[in-house]
Amino acid sequence: DINFQAAKASTVTLRGVIYMLFDNCRKDVKKTILPLGHEDPSVYPCFRTCIEAQRPPLRHNVDLVCDRLKDIRCVVCPKKPESCTYLLTKLELSLLDGIKDDIDFCVKLAREENLVFLPGEALGVKNWMRITIGVEAHMLEDALERLKGFCTRHTKKTDTETESPSSVENE
């Protein structure tokens, strides 16, 4: 059946992308790997907690993530949903230096921050990224802090930021 083959191929591709991202995480740092790109993070041992902890108030998480993303200019949530378990966010790659697409962004993010988000390319949406928010709020806060640090390091410098102090003094 052609539909079964297509579904199987997309699952393998999605799984392959996730494993590739995990392979880029660093095992030599103290940061816990946060796989917030997969729809159901409880399949990973680090997210197996009591049943109450697996059902965080989703509305609160939507508010938390959307509010914190306002401070990260290169990751945009175009429309704030009422409630959901994951958000699709647009990557503003023109603001970033040395990152060519969503896969490059997610691989470098995994490598530098041990933070795994699903690149939109795996879902057929280029230069977008999926963030799972159906986890405990403290995990999201940690993930968003790492994401912000990563984006800050990779943001293109403006002309005024790259000018030396002596060139500003001479004006």
Short mmCIF file of C-alpha atoms in Angstrom, two decimals:
data_model
loop_
_atom_site.label_atom_id
_atom_site.label_comp_id
_atom_site.label_asym_id
_atom_site.label_seq_id
_atom_site.Cartn_x
_atom_site.Cartn_y
_atom_site.Cartn_z
CA ASP A 1 0.00 0.00 0.00
CA ILE A 2 1.45 3.36 -1.09
CA ASN A 3 0.08 5.25 1.96
CA PHE A 4 1.72 2.78 4.35
CA GLN A 5 5.05 3.15 2.55
CA ALA A 6 4.81 6.94 2.62
CA ALA A 7 3.94 6.95 6.32
CA LYS A 8 6.79 4.56 7.09
CA ALA A 9 9.27 6.67 5.09
CA SER A 10 8.25 9.88 6.87
CA THR A 11 8.56 8.19 10.28
CA VAL A 12 12.04 6.94 9.46
CA THR A 13 13.02 10.39 8.23
CA LEU A 14 11.63 12.10 11.32
CA ARG A 15 13.29 9.57 13.61
CA GLY A 16 16.52 9.96 11.65
CA VAL A 17 16.46 13.72 12.12
CA ILE A 18 15.87 13.37 15.86
CA TYR A 19 18.71 10.85 16.24
CA MET A 20 21.01 13.09 14.20
CA LEU A 21 20.27 15.97 16.58
CA PHE A 22 20.90 13.79 19.63
CA ASP A 23 24.21 12.67 18.11
CA ASN A 24 25.24 16.34 18.04
CA CYS A 25 24.58 16.87 21.74
CA ARG A 26 27.65 17.05 23.92
CA LYS A 27 27.98 14.43 26.62
CA ASP A 28 30.93 16.22 28.27
CA VAL A 29 28.95 19.19 29.64
CA LYS A 30 26.74 19.39 32.71
CA LYS A 31 23.71 20.63 30.79
CA THR A 32 20.92 18.05 30.70
CA ILE A 33 19.83 17.20 27.17
CA LEU A 34 16.37 18.71 26.66
CA PRO A 35 14.57 17.05 23.72
CA LEU A 36 11.81 19.61 23.18
CA GLY A 37 11.29 19.00 19.49
CA HIS A 38 9.60 15.64 19.73
CA GLU A 39 5.83 15.70 20.21
CA ASP A 40 5.88 13.42 23.25
CA PRO A 41 9.07 13.91 25.28
CA SER A 42 7.97 11.33 27.86
CA VAL A 43 9.32 8.60 25.56
CA TYR A 44 12.81 9.67 26.65
CA PRO A 45 13.96 8.33 30.04
CA CYS A 46 14.89 11.80 31.32
CA PHE A 47 11.21 12.82 31.02
CA ARG A 48 9.60 9.80 32.68
CA THR A 49 8.08 11.31 35.79
CA CYS A 50 4.93 10.85 37.81
CA ILE A 51 1.65 11.11 35.88
CA GLU A 52 0.76 14.50 37.41
CA ALA A 53 4.03 16.01 36.20
CA GLN A 54 3.30 14.85 32.64
CA ARG A 55 0.18 17.05 32.49
CA PRO A 56 1.37 20.59 33.09
CA PRO A 57 -1.11 23.40 32.61
CA LEU A 58 -0.70 23.95 28.88
CA ARG A 59 -2.16 27.46 28.86
CA HIS A 60 0.51 28.60 31.32
CA ASN A 61 3.20 27.02 29.14
CA VAL A 62 1.87 28.73 26.01
CA ASP A 63 1.98 32.08 27.83
CA LEU A 64 5.47 31.38 29.19
CA VAL A 65 6.97 30.40 25.84
CA CYS A 66 5.28 33.13 23.79
CA ASP A 67 6.25 35.82 26.30
CA ARG A 68 9.88 34.67 26.49
CA LEU A 69 10.16 34.38 22.69
CA LYS A 70 9.42 38.12 22.45
CA ASP A 71 12.98 38.63 23.77
CA ILE A 72 14.48 36.32 21.12
CA ARG A 73 14.12 38.23 17.85
CA CYS A 74 15.25 35.42 15.56
CA VAL A 75 12.58 32.95 16.79
CA VAL A 76 9.04 34.17 16.12
CA CYS A 77 5.70 32.67 17.09
CA PRO A 78 3.42 34.29 14.50
CA LYS A 79 0.19 33.45 16.31
CA LYS A 80 -0.27 32.64 19.97
CA PRO A 81 -2.51 29.57 20.28
CA GLU A 82 -5.10 29.09 23.03
CA SER A 83 -3.54 25.81 24.16
CA CYS A 84 -1.30 23.22 22.54
CA THR A 85 1.44 20.69 23.22
CA TYR A 86 3.88 22.20 20.74
CA LEU A 87 4.49 25.47 18.89
CA LEU A 88 5.69 26.02 15.36
CA THR A 89 8.02 28.98 15.32
CA LYS A 90 9.55 30.81 12.38
CA LEU A 91 13.30 31.27 12.28
CA GLU A 92 14.42 34.72 11.13
CA LEU A 93 17.69 33.48 9.66
CA SER A 94 18.56 36.88 8.18
CA LEU A 95 19.30 38.01 11.76
CA LEU A 96 21.75 35.18 12.37
CA ASP A 97 25.38 34.84 11.37
CA GLY A 98 26.70 31.51 10.08
CA ILE A 99 23.39 29.62 10.11
CA LYS A 100 22.05 28.63 6.70
CA ASP A 101 18.72 26.90 7.45
CA ASP A 102 16.54 25.30 10.14
CA ILE A 103 18.50 22.04 10.15
CA ASP A 104 21.79 23.90 10.59
CA PHE A 105 20.18 25.95 13.39
CA CYS A 106 18.88 22.85 15.23
CA VAL A 107 22.14 20.89 14.82
CA LYS A 108 24.23 23.78 16.16
CA LEU A 109 21.73 24.34 18.98
CA ALA A 110 21.98 20.66 19.96
CA ARG A 111 25.78 20.77 19.77
CA GLU A 112 26.21 24.00 21.75
CA GLU A 113 23.33 23.87 24.23
CA ASN A 114 22.21 20.19 24.40
CA LEU A 115 18.81 21.47 23.37
CA VAL A 116 16.86 19.49 20.76
CA PHE A 117 14.09 21.14 18.77
CA LEU A 118 12.65 19.62 15.62
CA PRO A 119 13.60 21.48 12.43
CA GLY A 120 10.62 22.41 10.28
CA GLU A 121 12.22 20.71 7.29
CA ALA A 122 11.31 17.36 8.92
CA LEU A 123 7.66 18.49 8.79
CA GLY A 124 7.85 19.96 5.31
CA VAL A 125 8.13 23.58 6.52
CA LYS A 126 11.54 25.05 5.73
CA ASN A 127 13.13 27.51 8.18
CA TRP A 128 10.63 26.84 10.94
CA MET A 129 11.14 24.91 14.18
CA ARG A 130 8.83 22.92 16.45
CA ILE A 131 9.07 23.38 20.21
CA THR A 132 7.32 20.90 22.48
CA ILE A 133 5.74 22.73 25.41
CA GLY A 134 3.87 19.87 27.09
CA VAL A 135 6.52 19.58 29.80
CA GLU A 136 7.07 21.11 33.22
CA ALA A 137 7.53 24.89 33.27
CA HIS A 138 11.01 24.75 34.81
CA MET A 139 12.22 22.66 31.83
CA LEU A 140 10.82 25.28 29.45
CA GLU A 141 12.47 28.10 31.39
CA ASP A 142 15.83 26.32 31.19
CA ALA A 143 15.35 25.58 27.48
CA LEU A 144 14.35 29.18 26.68
CA GLU A 145 17.35 30.53 28.55
CA ARG A 146 19.64 28.25 26.53
CA LEU A 147 17.87 29.22 23.30
CA LYS A 148 18.27 32.92 24.10
CA GLY A 149 21.98 32.49 24.83
CA PHE A 150 22.49 30.58 21.59
CA CYS A 151 20.64 33.19 19.54
CA THR A 152 22.53 36.02 21.22
CA ARG A 153 25.87 34.43 20.33
CA HIS A 154 24.80 33.88 16.70
CA THR A 155 23.05 37.22 16.08
CA LYS A 156 24.67 39.31 13.34
CA LYS A 157 26.49 42.31 14.72
CA THR A 158 25.27 45.71 13.56
CA ASP A 159 27.65 48.35 12.20
CA THR A 160 27.65 50.21 15.52
CA GLU A 161 28.46 47.02 17.44
CA THR A 162 31.41 46.22 15.20
CA GLU A 163 32.93 49.72 15.29
CA SER A 164 35.91 50.05 17.57
CA PRO A 165 35.68 52.56 20.46
CA SER A 166 38.46 54.67 18.87
CA SER A 167 36.53 55.09 15.61
CA VAL A 168 33.50 56.32 17.55
CA GLU A 169 35.66 58.79 19.51
CA ASN A 170 37.13 60.26 16.27
CA GLU A 171 33.68 61.27 14.98
#
